[in-house]
XYZ file of C-alpha atoms in Angstrom:
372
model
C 73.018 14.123 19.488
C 72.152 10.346 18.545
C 75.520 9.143 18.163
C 73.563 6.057 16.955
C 72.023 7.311 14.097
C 75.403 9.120 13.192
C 77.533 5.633 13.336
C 74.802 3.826 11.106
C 75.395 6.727 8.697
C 79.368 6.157 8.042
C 79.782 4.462 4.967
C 83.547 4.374 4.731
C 83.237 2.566 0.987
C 81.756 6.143 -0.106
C 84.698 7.849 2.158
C 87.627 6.273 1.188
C 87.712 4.654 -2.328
C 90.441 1.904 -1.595
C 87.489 0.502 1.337
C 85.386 0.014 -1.699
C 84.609 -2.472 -4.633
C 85.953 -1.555 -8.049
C 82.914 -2.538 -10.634
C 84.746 -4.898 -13.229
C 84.572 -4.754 -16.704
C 85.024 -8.138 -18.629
C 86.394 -6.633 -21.782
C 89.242 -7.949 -24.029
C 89.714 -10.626 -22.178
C 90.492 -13.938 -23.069
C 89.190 -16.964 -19.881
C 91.080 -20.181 -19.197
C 89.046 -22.518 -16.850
C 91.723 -23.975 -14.681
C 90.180 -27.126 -14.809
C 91.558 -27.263 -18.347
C 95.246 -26.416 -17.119
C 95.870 -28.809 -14.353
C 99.433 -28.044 -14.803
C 99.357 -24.840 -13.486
C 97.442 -26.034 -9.891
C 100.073 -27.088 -7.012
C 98.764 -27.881 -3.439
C 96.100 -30.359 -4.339
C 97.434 -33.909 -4.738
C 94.653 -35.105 -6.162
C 93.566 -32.234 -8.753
C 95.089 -34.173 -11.309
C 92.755 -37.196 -11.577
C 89.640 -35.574 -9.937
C 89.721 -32.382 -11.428
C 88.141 -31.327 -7.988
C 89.909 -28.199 -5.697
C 89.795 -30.427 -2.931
C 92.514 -31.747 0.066
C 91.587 -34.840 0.178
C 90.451 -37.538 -2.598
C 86.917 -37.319 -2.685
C 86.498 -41.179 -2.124
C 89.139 -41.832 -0.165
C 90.334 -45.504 0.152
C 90.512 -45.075 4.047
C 87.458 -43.605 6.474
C 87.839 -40.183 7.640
C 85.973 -38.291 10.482
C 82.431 -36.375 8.871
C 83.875 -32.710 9.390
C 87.825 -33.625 8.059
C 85.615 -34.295 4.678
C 84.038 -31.431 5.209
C 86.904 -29.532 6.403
C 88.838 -31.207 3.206
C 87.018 -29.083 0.773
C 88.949 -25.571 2.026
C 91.396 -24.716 -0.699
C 93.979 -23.670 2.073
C 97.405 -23.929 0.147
C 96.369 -24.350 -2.776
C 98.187 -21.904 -5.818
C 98.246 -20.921 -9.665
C 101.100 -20.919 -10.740
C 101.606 -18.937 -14.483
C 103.461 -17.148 -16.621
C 101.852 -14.514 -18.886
C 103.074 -11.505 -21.272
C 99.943 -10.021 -20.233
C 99.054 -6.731 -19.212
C 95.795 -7.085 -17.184
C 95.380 -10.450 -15.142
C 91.651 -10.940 -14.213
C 90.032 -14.229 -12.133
C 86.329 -15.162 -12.094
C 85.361 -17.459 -9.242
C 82.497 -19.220 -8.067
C 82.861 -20.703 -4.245
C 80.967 -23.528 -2.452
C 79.355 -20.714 -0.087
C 79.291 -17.304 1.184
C 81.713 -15.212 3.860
C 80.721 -16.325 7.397
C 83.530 -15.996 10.131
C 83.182 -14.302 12.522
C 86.522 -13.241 13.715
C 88.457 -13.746 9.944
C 88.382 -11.673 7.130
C 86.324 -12.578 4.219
C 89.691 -11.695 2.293
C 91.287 -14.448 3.786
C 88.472 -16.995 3.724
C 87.037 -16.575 0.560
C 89.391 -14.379 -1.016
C 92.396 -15.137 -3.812
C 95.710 -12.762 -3.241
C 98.277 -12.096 -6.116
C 102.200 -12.256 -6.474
C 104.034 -11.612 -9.343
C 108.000 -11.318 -10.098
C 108.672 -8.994 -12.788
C 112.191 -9.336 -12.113
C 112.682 -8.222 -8.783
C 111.611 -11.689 -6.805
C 107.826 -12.012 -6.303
C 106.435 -9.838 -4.265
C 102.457 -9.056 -3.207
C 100.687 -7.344 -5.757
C 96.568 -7.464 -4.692
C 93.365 -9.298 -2.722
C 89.927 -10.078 -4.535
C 87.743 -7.531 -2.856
C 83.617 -8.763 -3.595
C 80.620 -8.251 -1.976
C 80.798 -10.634 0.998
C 77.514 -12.438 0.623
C 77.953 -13.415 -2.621
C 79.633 -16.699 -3.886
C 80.998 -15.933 -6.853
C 82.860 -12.597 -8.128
C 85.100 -11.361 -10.753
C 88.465 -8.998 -9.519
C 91.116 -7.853 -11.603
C 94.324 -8.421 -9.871
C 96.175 -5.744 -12.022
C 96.056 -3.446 -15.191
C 99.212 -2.207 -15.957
C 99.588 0.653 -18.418
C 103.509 -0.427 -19.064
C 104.365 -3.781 -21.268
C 106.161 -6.419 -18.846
C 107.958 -9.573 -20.941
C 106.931 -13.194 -19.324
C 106.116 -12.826 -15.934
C 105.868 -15.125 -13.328
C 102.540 -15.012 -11.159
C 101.728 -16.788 -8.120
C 98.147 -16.729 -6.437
C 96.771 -18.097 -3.497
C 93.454 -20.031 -2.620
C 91.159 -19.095 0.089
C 91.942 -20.827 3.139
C 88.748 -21.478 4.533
C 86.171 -21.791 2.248
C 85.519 -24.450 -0.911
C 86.036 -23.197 -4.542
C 84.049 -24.953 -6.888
C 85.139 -23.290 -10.428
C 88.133 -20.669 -11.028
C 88.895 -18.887 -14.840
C 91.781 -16.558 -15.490
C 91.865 -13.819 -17.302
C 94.380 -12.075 -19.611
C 94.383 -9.761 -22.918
C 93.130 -11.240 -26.002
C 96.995 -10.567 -27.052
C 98.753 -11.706 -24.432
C 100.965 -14.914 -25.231
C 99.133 -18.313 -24.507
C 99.627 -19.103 -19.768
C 102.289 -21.213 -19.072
C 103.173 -23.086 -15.933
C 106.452 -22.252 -14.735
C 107.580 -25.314 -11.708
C 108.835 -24.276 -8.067
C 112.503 -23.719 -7.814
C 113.107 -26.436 -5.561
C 111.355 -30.447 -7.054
C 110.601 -30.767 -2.960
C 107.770 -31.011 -1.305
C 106.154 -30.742 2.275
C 103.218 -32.061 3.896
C 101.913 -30.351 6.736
C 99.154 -32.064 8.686
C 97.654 -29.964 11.728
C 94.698 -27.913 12.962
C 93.498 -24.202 12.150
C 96.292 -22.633 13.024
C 97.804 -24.657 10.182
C 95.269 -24.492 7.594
C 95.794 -20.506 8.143
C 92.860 -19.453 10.756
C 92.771 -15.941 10.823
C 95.325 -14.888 8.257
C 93.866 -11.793 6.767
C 94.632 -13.071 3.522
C 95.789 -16.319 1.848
C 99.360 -15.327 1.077
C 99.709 -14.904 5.042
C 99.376 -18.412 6.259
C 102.380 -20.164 7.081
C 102.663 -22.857 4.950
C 102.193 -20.064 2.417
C 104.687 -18.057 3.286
C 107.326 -21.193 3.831
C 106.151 -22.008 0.463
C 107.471 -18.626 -0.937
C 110.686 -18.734 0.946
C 111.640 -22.267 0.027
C 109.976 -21.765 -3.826
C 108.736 -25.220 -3.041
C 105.355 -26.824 -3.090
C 103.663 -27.298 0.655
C 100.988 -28.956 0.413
C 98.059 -27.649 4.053
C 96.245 -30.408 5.874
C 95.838 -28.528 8.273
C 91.766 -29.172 9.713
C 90.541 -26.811 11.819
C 89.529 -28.396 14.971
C 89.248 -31.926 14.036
C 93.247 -32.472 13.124
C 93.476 -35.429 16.182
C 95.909 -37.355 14.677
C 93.889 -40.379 13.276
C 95.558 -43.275 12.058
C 93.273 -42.851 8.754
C 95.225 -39.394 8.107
C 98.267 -40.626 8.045
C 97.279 -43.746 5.508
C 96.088 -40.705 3.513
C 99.348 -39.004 3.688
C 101.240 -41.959 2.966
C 99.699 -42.021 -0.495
C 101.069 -38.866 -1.578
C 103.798 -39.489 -3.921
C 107.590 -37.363 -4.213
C 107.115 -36.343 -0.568
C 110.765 -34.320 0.974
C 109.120 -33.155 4.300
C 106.429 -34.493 6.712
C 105.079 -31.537 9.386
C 103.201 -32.896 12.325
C 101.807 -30.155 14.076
C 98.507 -31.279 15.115
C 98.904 -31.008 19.015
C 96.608 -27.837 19.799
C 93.269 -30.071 18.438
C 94.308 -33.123 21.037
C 95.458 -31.599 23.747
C 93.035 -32.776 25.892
C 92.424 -36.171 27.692
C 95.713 -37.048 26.703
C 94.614 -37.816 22.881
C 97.924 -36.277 21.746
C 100.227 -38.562 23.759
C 97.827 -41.815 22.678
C 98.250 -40.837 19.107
C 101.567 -39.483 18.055
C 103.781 -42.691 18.230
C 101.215 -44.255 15.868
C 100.599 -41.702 13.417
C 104.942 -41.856 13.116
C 104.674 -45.243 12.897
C 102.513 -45.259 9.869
C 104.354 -42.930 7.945
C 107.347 -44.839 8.816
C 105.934 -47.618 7.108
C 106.202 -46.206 4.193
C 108.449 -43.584 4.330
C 111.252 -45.012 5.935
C 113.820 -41.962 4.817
C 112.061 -39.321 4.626
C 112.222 -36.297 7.470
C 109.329 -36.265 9.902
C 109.031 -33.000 12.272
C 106.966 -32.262 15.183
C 105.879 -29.527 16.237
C 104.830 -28.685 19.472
C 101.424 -26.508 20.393
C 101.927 -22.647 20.245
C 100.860 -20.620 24.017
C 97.716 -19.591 24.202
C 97.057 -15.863 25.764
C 95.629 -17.015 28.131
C 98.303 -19.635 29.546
C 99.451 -16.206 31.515
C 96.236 -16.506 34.079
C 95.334 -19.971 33.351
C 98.149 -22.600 34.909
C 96.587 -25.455 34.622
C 96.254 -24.655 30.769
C 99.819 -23.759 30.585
C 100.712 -27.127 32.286
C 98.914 -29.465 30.214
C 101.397 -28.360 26.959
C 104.080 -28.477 29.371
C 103.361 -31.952 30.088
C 103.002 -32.911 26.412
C 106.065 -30.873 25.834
C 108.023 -33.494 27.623
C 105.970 -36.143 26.393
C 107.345 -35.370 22.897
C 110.764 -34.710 23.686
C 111.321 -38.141 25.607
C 109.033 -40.100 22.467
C 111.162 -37.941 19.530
C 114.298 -38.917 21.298
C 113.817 -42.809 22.347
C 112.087 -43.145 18.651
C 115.641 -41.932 17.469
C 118.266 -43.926 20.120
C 115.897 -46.798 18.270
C 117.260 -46.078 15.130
C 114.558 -43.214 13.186
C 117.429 -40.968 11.695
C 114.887 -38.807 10.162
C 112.928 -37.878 13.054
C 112.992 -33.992 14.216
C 111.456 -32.023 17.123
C 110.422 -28.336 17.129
C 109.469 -26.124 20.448
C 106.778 -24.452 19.165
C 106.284 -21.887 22.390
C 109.065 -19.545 21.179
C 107.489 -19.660 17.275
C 105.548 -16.436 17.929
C 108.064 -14.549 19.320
C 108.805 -12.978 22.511
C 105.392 -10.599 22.409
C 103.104 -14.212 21.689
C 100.337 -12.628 22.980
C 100.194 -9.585 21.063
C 100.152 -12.112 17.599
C 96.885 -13.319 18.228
C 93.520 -12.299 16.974
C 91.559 -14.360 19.456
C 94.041 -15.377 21.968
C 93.948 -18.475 20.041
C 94.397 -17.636 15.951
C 97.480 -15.694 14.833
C 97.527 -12.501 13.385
C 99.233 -12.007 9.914
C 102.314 -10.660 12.302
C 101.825 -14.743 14.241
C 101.998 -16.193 10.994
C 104.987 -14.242 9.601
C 106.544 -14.903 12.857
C 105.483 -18.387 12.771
C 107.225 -19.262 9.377
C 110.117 -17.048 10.047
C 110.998 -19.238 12.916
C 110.521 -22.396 11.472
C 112.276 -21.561 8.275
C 115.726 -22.009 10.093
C 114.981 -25.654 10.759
C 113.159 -26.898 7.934
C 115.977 -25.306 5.795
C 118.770 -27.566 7.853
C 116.117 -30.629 7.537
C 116.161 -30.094 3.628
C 120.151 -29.338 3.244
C 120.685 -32.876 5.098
C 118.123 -34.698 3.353
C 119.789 -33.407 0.020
């Protein structure tokens, strides 16, 4: 038997019809280019004057590293947030390029995912499944043969790719989208590496600032840069332009752990914030274990090292009088089983993630009671 010729003919599309593409038909429905409903686009500070699904400004007033402008053009927490009578909800997208990871799912680098509250809370509905070469594709998130009154819909940009143009579909009958506004007016920063801009959630909802996003119902805005979050002081002039801030994340760490760039950058990237946000909460977050911290001690005690680093700085920072300043232990925020949450040793799983915002919820919820 050539078991290779047998393995190149399994087609699982053709053997299981939820592995496959649906073919979409555009018909009776009516398109809204987002572009023309700015209101209804959270997680981009800047959407509303540049129009662009982009991080950062495109021009921004301070110099960034090359690949942070690069990295600025993944849509990673970015949402749509609508309401719509509508029976069918449909999106047409066009990215800046293809599916490439090697270790992620297209779904989650390219891919929208759906929520909608009928009623019940909003819960996960479905993922834009496409052809994975292509850069642009049309999905229908749901066609529902029961009538729904106003629902509220929440969906999720890819995390690591660039969307250039997004239109949303509903029935030529359905009442007119409208924005609905997050449950809570606050909103959260959170600056970091690829484990915060959602490296290798399976699917956009799945990232943690996602996910923290859902259970707070407030707007969390990802700068999260994969690889090249080192804590420059140009990021945090950037940060220190956005406006209504309630919460500042710093959880940067596992992108400068080395050569002791961490511990030469943190007390100046507080320091700028502080400048202009004297009141508002600032929390660190320490670097997550990495699998292999088990056979690897000198790994392991390089983040104990900076563990104590931040510790001492978060606490003489406060005895000097920063009432707002808060530190998080990030080696318990996977769990017990850490190394069983990874995809890569490295990248949570969706299981990391939920794990990782489960954890964290506790103390960004007392953060946000006291800052009240």
């Amino acid at each position: 038997m050539n078991m290779e010729n047998n393995i190149k003919d399994i087609f699982v599309e053709k053997l299981d019809s939820n592995m496959s593409i649906s073919e979409f038909v555009d018909e009776g429905f009516r398109w809204f280019n987002l572009k023309d409903f700015p209101q209804a686009v959270f997680g981009f500070p800047w959407f509303e004057h540049e129009k662009l699904y982009r991080r950062l400004p495109e021009n921004p007033m301070y110099k960034i590293p090359e690949m942070v402008d690069v990295l600025a053009n993944c849509t990673s927490g970015g949402q749509i947030r609508l309401c719509t009578d509508s029976c069918r909800l449909a999106i047409q997208v066009q990215l800046l390029g293809p599916s490439n990871m090697v270790h992620m799912p297209a779904t989650g680098q390219c891919g929208f995912d759906c929520y909608v509250d009928i009623g019940h809370g909003m819960k996960y509905c479905s993922t834009t499944k496409y052809n994975m070469k292509n850069s642009n594709y049309e999905f229908l998130f749901f066609d529902w043969d029961f009538s729904v009154p106003l629902k509220k819909v929440l969906i999720n940009f890819p995390l690591y790719q660039g969307v250039e143009d997004v239109w949303i579909g509903v029935d030529n009958t359905a009442t007119v989208l409208q924005p609905y506004p997050f449950e809570s007016k606050k909103k959260a920063v959170f600056y970091g590496s690829s484990i915060t801009q959602g490296g290798c959630a399976s699917r956009p909802g799945m990232s943690y600032t996602n996910i923290l996003s859902r259970l707070f119902n407030m707007e969390c805005i990802n700068l999260g840069f994969s690889g090249n979050g080192k804590g420059e002081p140009e990021l945090a002039e950037l940060i220190s332009t956005i406006n209504d801030l309630d919460l500042i994340v710093l959880d940067y760490e596992a992108n400068s752990w080395k050569n002791n760039l961490y511990q030469k950058t943190l007390q100046n990237f507080i320091g700028i914030l502080r400048a202009k946000y004297v009141d508002i909460p600032v929390l660190v977050v320490s670097k997550l274990p990495y699998s292999d911290e088990v056979f690897n001690q000198k790994k392991a005690q390089i983040r104990k090292d900076n563990l104590i680093f931040q510790k001492s700085l978060i606490d003489n920072l406060k005895k000097q009088g920063d009432r707002h300043l808060y530190f998080l232990d990030g080696s318990g925020l996977l769990g017990s089983d850490f190394n069983e949450c990874m995809v890569d040793g490295v990248h949570p799983t969706d299981l990391g993630f939920y794990n990782i915002a489960h954890n964290m919820s506790g103390v960004i919820g007392d953060i946000l009671a006291l800052s009240v």
